[in-house]
Amino acid sequence: MPVDASLLLDIARRFQVLGDLLSAVPYGTGHINDTYVVTCDQAGEPVRYLLQRLNTKIFKTPRGLMKNIEEVTGHIRGKLKRQGEPFTRRVLTLVPLADSGVCFLDDPELGFWRCYLFIEGARTYDVIERVEQAFEAAKAFGAFQSLLADYEGPSLHETIPDFHHTPKRLAALKAAVAEDPLGRARDCEADILFALERAPLAGRLVGLQAEGAIPERITHNDTKLNNVMLDDATGAGVCVIDLDTVMPGLSLCDFGDMVRTACNPLAEDDPDTSRMVARGDMFEALASGYLQGTGGALLPVEREHLVVAGQLLTYECGTRFLTDYLLGDTYFRTHRPAQNLDRARNQFALVRSLESQEEAFMGRIRNLV
Ligand code: ADP
Ligand code: MG
Ligand code: MG
């Protein structure tokens, strides 16, 4: 829902934004929250802030979510400060409300809002153009996780329960097929079958976790490459953003989701999947960056499952798109009819390609350090 420009300025004013407010306009290409950039005049210099309305249909416990973000950014900032980086761009900085130290605005009419300092001199890329970008983004996500490895604060809130519990995602698909409220299942029988046939894949990571073979850590859980800001001048990863889903989880889920986005040579909703060949060069760059960023913290069993993780997370996402298509596109925003079905087909085509190249991908990471 678009917000009126003068109302936006009123909302921005509720936060500790310094200087004269000049403008507040929609910003970026995020799918989930509504994002705006606010510009203020600070003694003749334009200074920007990032204002966001949280999507509370998806994030049903926004206060717990904000507490997570405060804890996690506070932990990282403390560490970077001790390393001599007091005013760092390497972690998001929440701007509190003007009249209290609270870091969000929760208003029955206006909705749930937060504000960040704008990270200048860096940007996100919706489409990864070069392997170096994949390497840098993966390294940043790996480093983010290792910065949080010694977090000992209050236990983090589970923002979306069972977010990467793939068997439950498959169960949700089965329920949607059974209900089929819009009669759409007949358009996608082959896609449903594809998902159902891969029940064993769905259970692999939760199975390893249940056996105690892979540990739970603090993970990002939305490691699309457009959630890392890359420096305009050097291309290096500057800051991991979009922390709504930070919570306990599996490293392999973070890695697999990167594979899903970076190894896809097509746009996520491209219906012409005849040209779908998963990019091995991107996979190698991601694995190399992630191993460097996590600094040797990954266990051998985690390394061995990097390839499977890519297949699994791509499969999980395709399953979610298909479920949402069947249920009437209530979760993922669509801009045209059947877009979620196209997204599901695109993801499943990527799964096929990742599966058929499994040996080659394993070979690419065997000798990485
Ligand atoms: P969504 O959950 O909707 O993807 P994000 O938090 O990722 O929302 O924000 C959307 C976009 O806004 C990002 O892709 C990025 O380009 C930009 N952005 C987010 N936070 C900042 C920030 N602190 N500084 C500059 N740009 C930002
Ligand atoms: Mg985002
Ligand atoms: Mg997000």
PDB file of N, CA, C and O in Angstrom, residues 124-163:
ATOM      1  N   THR A 124      23.436  -2.723  -3.433  1.00  0.00           N
ATOM      2  CA  THR A 124      23.097  -4.132  -3.609  1.00  0.00           C
ATOM      3  C   THR A 124      22.845  -4.386  -5.090  1.00  0.00           C
ATOM      4  O   THR A 124      22.497  -3.468  -5.831  1.00  0.00           O
ATOM      5  N   TYR A 125      23.021  -5.607  -5.499  1.00  0.00           N
ATOM      6  CA  TYR A 125      22.803  -5.997  -6.902  1.00  0.00           C
ATOM      7  C   TYR A 125      21.741  -7.085  -6.966  1.00  0.00           C
ATOM      8  O   TYR A 125      21.891  -8.130  -6.335  1.00  0.00           O
ATOM      9  N   ASP A 126      20.678  -6.807  -7.695  1.00  0.00           N
ATOM     10  CA  ASP A 126      19.627  -7.818  -7.834  1.00  0.00           C
ATOM     11  C   ASP A 126      20.094  -8.946  -8.724  1.00  0.00           C
ATOM     12  O   ASP A 126      19.709 -10.100  -8.553  1.00  0.00           O
ATOM     13  N   VAL A 127      20.891  -8.603  -9.716  1.00  0.00           N
ATOM     14  CA  VAL A 127      21.439  -9.626 -10.600  1.00  0.00           C
ATOM     15  C   VAL A 127      22.955  -9.591 -10.441  1.00  0.00           C
ATOM     16  O   VAL A 127      23.585  -8.550 -10.617  1.00  0.00           O
ATOM     17  N   ILE A 128      23.498 -10.742 -10.077  1.00  0.00           N
ATOM     18  CA  ILE A 128      24.950 -10.816  -9.917  1.00  0.00           C
ATOM     19  C   ILE A 128      25.572 -10.878 -11.303  1.00  0.00           C
ATOM     20  O   ILE A 128      25.170 -11.672 -12.151  1.00  0.00           O
ATOM     21  N   GLU A 129      26.507  -9.998 -11.545  1.00  0.00           N
ATOM     22  CA  GLU A 129      27.106  -9.956 -12.883  1.00  0.00           C
ATOM     23  C   GLU A 129      28.426 -10.720 -12.955  1.00  0.00           C
ATOM     24  O   GLU A 129      28.762 -11.291 -13.976  1.00  0.00           O
ATOM     25  N   ARG A 130      29.175 -10.709 -11.866  1.00  0.00           N
ATOM     26  CA  ARG A 130      30.526 -11.279 -11.928  1.00  0.00           C
ATOM     27  C   ARG A 130      30.768 -12.234 -10.755  1.00  0.00           C
ATOM     28  O   ARG A 130      30.213 -12.045  -9.675  1.00  0.00           O
ATOM     29  N   VAL A 131      31.642 -13.214 -10.990  1.00  0.00           N
ATOM     30  CA  VAL A 131      31.937 -14.175  -9.920  1.00  0.00           C
ATOM     31  C   VAL A 131      32.560 -13.485  -8.706  1.00  0.00           C
ATOM     32  O   VAL A 131      32.359 -13.916  -7.577  1.00  0.00           O
ATOM     33  N   GLU A 132      33.275 -12.398  -8.940  1.00  0.00           N
ATOM     34  CA  GLU A 132      33.889 -11.684  -7.803  1.00  0.00           C
ATOM     35  C   GLU A 132      32.802 -11.196  -6.839  1.00  0.00           C
ATOM     36  O   GLU A 132      33.003 -11.158  -5.621  1.00  0.00           O
ATOM     37  N   GLN A 133      31.657 -10.794  -7.393  1.00  0.00           N
ATOM     38  CA  GLN A 133      30.573 -10.315  -6.532  1.00  0.00           C
ATOM     39  C   GLN A 133      30.014 -11.459  -5.685  1.00  0.00           C
ATOM     40  O   GLN A 133      29.700 -11.281  -4.512  1.00  0.00           O
ATOM     41  N   ALA A 134      29.896 -12.629  -6.297  1.00  0.00           N
ATOM     42  CA  ALA A 134      29.410 -13.793  -5.551  1.00  0.00           C
ATOM     43  C   ALA A 134      30.405 -14.134  -4.438  1.00  0.00           C
ATOM     44  O   ALA A 134      30.021 -14.400  -3.297  1.00  0.00           O
ATOM     45  N   PHE A 135      31.673 -14.082  -4.769  1.00  0.00           N
ATOM     46  CA  PHE A 135      32.706 -14.370  -3.774  1.00  0.00           C
ATOM     47  C   PHE A 135      32.600 -13.395  -2.598  1.00  0.00           C
ATOM     48  O   PHE A 135      32.586 -13.804  -1.434  1.00  0.00           O
ATOM     49  N   GLU A 136      32.506 -12.106  -2.910  1.00  0.00           N
ATOM     50  CA  GLU A 136      32.479 -11.078  -1.854  1.00  0.00           C
ATOM     51  C   GLU A 136      31.224 -11.210  -0.990  1.00  0.00           C
ATOM     52  O   GLU A 136      31.279 -11.058   0.229  1.00  0.00           O
ATOM     53  N   ALA A 137      30.090 -11.461  -1.632  1.00  0.00           N
ATOM     54  CA  ALA A 137      28.849 -11.570  -0.866  1.00  0.00           C
ATOM     55  C   ALA A 137      28.903 -12.791   0.055  1.00  0.00           C
ATOM     56  O   ALA A 137      28.545 -12.719   1.231  1.00  0.00           O
ATOM     57  N   ALA A 138      29.379 -13.911  -0.475  1.00  0.00           N
ATOM     58  CA  ALA A 138      29.456 -15.130   0.338  1.00  0.00           C
ATOM     59  C   ALA A 138      30.435 -14.939   1.497  1.00  0.00           C
ATOM     60  O   ALA A 138      30.182 -15.379   2.623  1.00  0.00           O
ATOM     61  N   LYS A 139      31.523 -14.251   1.211  1.00  0.00           N
ATOM     62  CA  LYS A 139      32.500 -13.982   2.278  1.00  0.00           C
ATOM     63  C   LYS A 139      31.859 -13.117   3.376  1.00  0.00           C
ATOM     64  O   LYS A 139      32.052 -13.365   4.566  1.00  0.00           O
ATOM     65  N   ALA A 140      31.052 -12.133   2.949  1.00  0.00           N
ATOM     66  CA  ALA A 140      30.390 -11.257   3.929  1.00  0.00           C
ATOM     67  C   ALA A 140      29.389 -12.045   4.777  1.00  0.00           C
ATOM     68  O   ALA A 140      29.323 -11.872   6.001  1.00  0.00           O
ATOM     69  N   PHE A 141      28.624 -12.927   4.157  1.00  0.00           N
ATOM     70  CA  PHE A 141      27.682 -13.733   4.944  1.00  0.00           C
ATOM     71  C   PHE A 141      28.433 -14.675   5.884  1.00  0.00           C
ATOM     72  O   PHE A 141      28.010 -14.900   7.017  1.00  0.00           O
ATOM     73  N   GLY A 142      29.544 -15.223   5.419  1.00  0.00           N
ATOM     74  CA  GLY A 142      30.344 -16.090   6.274  1.00  0.00           C
ATOM     75  C   GLY A 142      30.913 -15.314   7.455  1.00  0.00           C
ATOM     76  O   GLY A 142      30.866 -15.768   8.605  1.00  0.00           O
ATOM     77  N   ALA A 143      31.403 -14.108   7.166  1.00  0.00           N
ATOM     78  CA  ALA A 143      31.987 -13.284   8.236  1.00  0.00           C
ATOM     79  C   ALA A 143      30.902 -12.861   9.231  1.00  0.00           C
ATOM     80  O   ALA A 143      31.134 -12.815  10.446  1.00  0.00           O
ATOM     81  N   PHE A 144      29.727 -12.566   8.719  1.00  0.00           N
ATOM     82  CA  PHE A 144      28.598 -12.197   9.586  1.00  0.00           C
ATOM     83  C   PHE A 144      28.350 -13.313  10.594  1.00  0.00           C
ATOM     84  O   PHE A 144      28.218 -13.080  11.799  1.00  0.00           O
ATOM     85  N   GLN A 145      28.339 -14.528  10.077  1.00  0.00           N
ATOM     86  CA  GLN A 145      28.102 -15.651  10.962  1.00  0.00           C
ATOM     87  C   GLN A 145      29.234 -15.836  11.964  1.00  0.00           C
ATOM     88  O   GLN A 145      28.992 -16.116  13.137  1.00  0.00           O
ATOM     89  N   SER A 146      30.457 -15.636  11.517  1.00  0.00           N
ATOM     90  CA  SER A 146      31.535 -15.851  12.488  1.00  0.00           C
ATOM     91  C   SER A 146      31.590 -14.717  13.505  1.00  0.00           C
ATOM     92  O   SER A 146      31.958 -14.950  14.655  1.00  0.00           O
ATOM     93  N   LEU A 147      31.163 -13.508  13.131  1.00  0.00           N
ATOM     94  CA  LEU A 147      31.088 -12.432  14.125  1.00  0.00           C
ATOM     95  C   LEU A 147      30.069 -12.765  15.222  1.00  0.00           C
ATOM     96  O   LEU A 147      30.144 -12.269  16.346  1.00  0.00           O
ATOM     97  N   LEU A 148      29.102 -13.600  14.878  1.00  0.00           N
ATOM     98  CA  LEU A 148      28.055 -13.943  15.843  1.00  0.00           C
ATOM     99  C   LEU A 148      28.316 -15.266  16.560  1.00  0.00           C
ATOM    100  O   LEU A 148      27.531 -15.671  17.424  1.00  0.00           O
ATOM    101  N   ALA A 149      29.440 -15.915  16.217  1.00  0.00           N
ATOM    102  CA  ALA A 149      29.693 -17.257  16.767  1.00  0.00           C
ATOM    103  C   ALA A 149      29.816 -17.222  18.288  1.00  0.00           C
ATOM    104  O   ALA A 149      29.476 -18.184  18.960  1.00  0.00           O
ATOM    105  N   ASP A 150      30.280 -16.092  18.846  1.00  0.00           N
ATOM    106  CA  ASP A 150      30.444 -16.024  20.304  1.00  0.00           C
ATOM    107  C   ASP A 150      29.330 -15.205  20.952  1.00  0.00           C
ATOM    108  O   ASP A 150      29.479 -14.712  22.065  1.00  0.00           O
ATOM    109  N   TYR A 151      28.229 -15.050  20.273  1.00  0.00           N
ATOM    110  CA  TYR A 151      27.099 -14.310  20.853  1.00  0.00           C
ATOM    111  C   TYR A 151      26.582 -15.058  22.079  1.00  0.00           C
ATOM    112  O   TYR A 151      26.297 -16.256  22.007  1.00  0.00           O
ATOM    113  N   GLU A 152      26.483 -14.344  23.178  1.00  0.00           N
ATOM    114  CA  GLU A 152      25.997 -14.991  24.403  1.00  0.00           C
ATOM    115  C   GLU A 152      24.859 -14.211  25.037  1.00  0.00           C
ATOM    116  O   GLU A 152      24.528 -14.404  26.195  1.00  0.00           O
ATOM    117  N   GLY A 153      24.251 -13.320  24.263  1.00  0.00           N
ATOM    118  CA  GLY A 153      23.152 -12.506  24.803  1.00  0.00           C
ATOM    119  C   GLY A 153      21.897 -13.332  24.951  1.00  0.00           C
ATOM    120  O   GLY A 153      21.931 -14.562  24.877  1.00  0.00           O
ATOM    121  N   PRO A 154      20.775 -12.655  25.170  1.00  0.00           N
ATOM    122  CA  PRO A 154      19.508 -13.376  25.308  1.00  0.00           C
ATOM    123  C   PRO A 154      19.244 -14.231  24.083  1.00  0.00           C
ATOM    124  O   PRO A 154      19.631 -13.854  22.970  1.00  0.00           O
ATOM    125  N   SER A 155      18.615 -15.376  24.289  1.00  0.00           N
ATOM    126  CA  SER A 155      18.439 -16.245  23.131  1.00  0.00           C
ATOM    127  C   SER A 155      17.501 -15.567  22.132  1.00  0.00           C
ATOM    128  O   SER A 155      16.569 -14.858  22.498  1.00  0.00           O
ATOM    129  N   LEU A 156      17.811 -15.790  20.873  1.00  0.00           N
ATOM    130  CA  LEU A 156      17.092 -15.056  19.835  1.00  0.00           C
ATOM    131  C   LEU A 156      15.721 -15.674  19.611  1.00  0.00           C
ATOM    132  O   LEU A 156      15.515 -16.873  19.734  1.00  0.00           O
ATOM    133  N   HIS A 157      14.839 -14.778  19.258  1.00  0.00           N
ATOM    134  CA  HIS A 157      13.457 -15.105  19.016  1.00  0.00           C
ATOM    135  C   HIS A 157      13.358 -15.812  17.648  1.00  0.00           C
ATOM    136  O   HIS A 157      14.036 -15.426  16.710  1.00  0.00           O
ATOM    137  N   GLU A 158      12.531 -16.816  17.544  1.00  0.00           N
ATOM    138  CA  GLU A 158      12.353 -17.503  16.254  1.00  0.00           C
ATOM    139  C   GLU A 158      11.321 -16.719  15.428  1.00  0.00           C
ATOM    140  O   GLU A 158      10.115 -16.884  15.604  1.00  0.00           O
ATOM    141  N   THR A 159      11.850 -15.859  14.562  1.00  0.00           N
ATOM    142  CA  THR A 159      10.988 -14.892  13.858  1.00  0.00           C
ATOM    143  C   THR A 159       9.905 -15.579  13.027  1.00  0.00           C
ATOM    144  O   THR A 159       8.744 -15.179  13.036  1.00  0.00           O
ATOM    145  N   ILE A 160      10.326 -16.568  12.246  1.00  0.00           N
ATOM    146  CA  ILE A 160       9.358 -17.371  11.493  1.00  0.00           C
ATOM    147  C   ILE A 160       9.640 -18.822  11.873  1.00  0.00           C
ATOM    148  O   ILE A 160      10.658 -19.383  11.466  1.00  0.00           O
ATOM    149  N   PRO A 161       8.776 -19.410  12.690  1.00  0.00           N
ATOM    150  CA  PRO A 161       9.054 -20.778  13.131  1.00  0.00           C
ATOM    151  C   PRO A 161       9.180 -21.727  11.945  1.00  0.00           C
ATOM    152  O   PRO A 161       8.455 -21.600  10.947  1.00  0.00           O
ATOM    153  N   ASP A 162      10.135 -22.642  12.066  1.00  0.00           N
ATOM    154  CA  ASP A 162      10.344 -23.677  11.036  1.00  0.00           C
ATOM    155  C   ASP A 162      10.607 -23.114   9.643  1.00  0.00           C
ATOM    156  O   ASP A 162      10.210 -23.697   8.638  1.00  0.00           O
ATOM    157  N   PHE A 163      11.285 -21.985   9.590  1.00  0.00           N
ATOM    158  CA  PHE A 163      11.507 -21.302   8.312  1.00  0.00           C
ATOM    159  C   PHE A 163      12.157 -22.232   7.281  1.00  0.00           C
ATOM    160  O   PHE A 163      11.721 -22.302   6.139  1.00  0.00           O
TER     161      PHE A 163
END
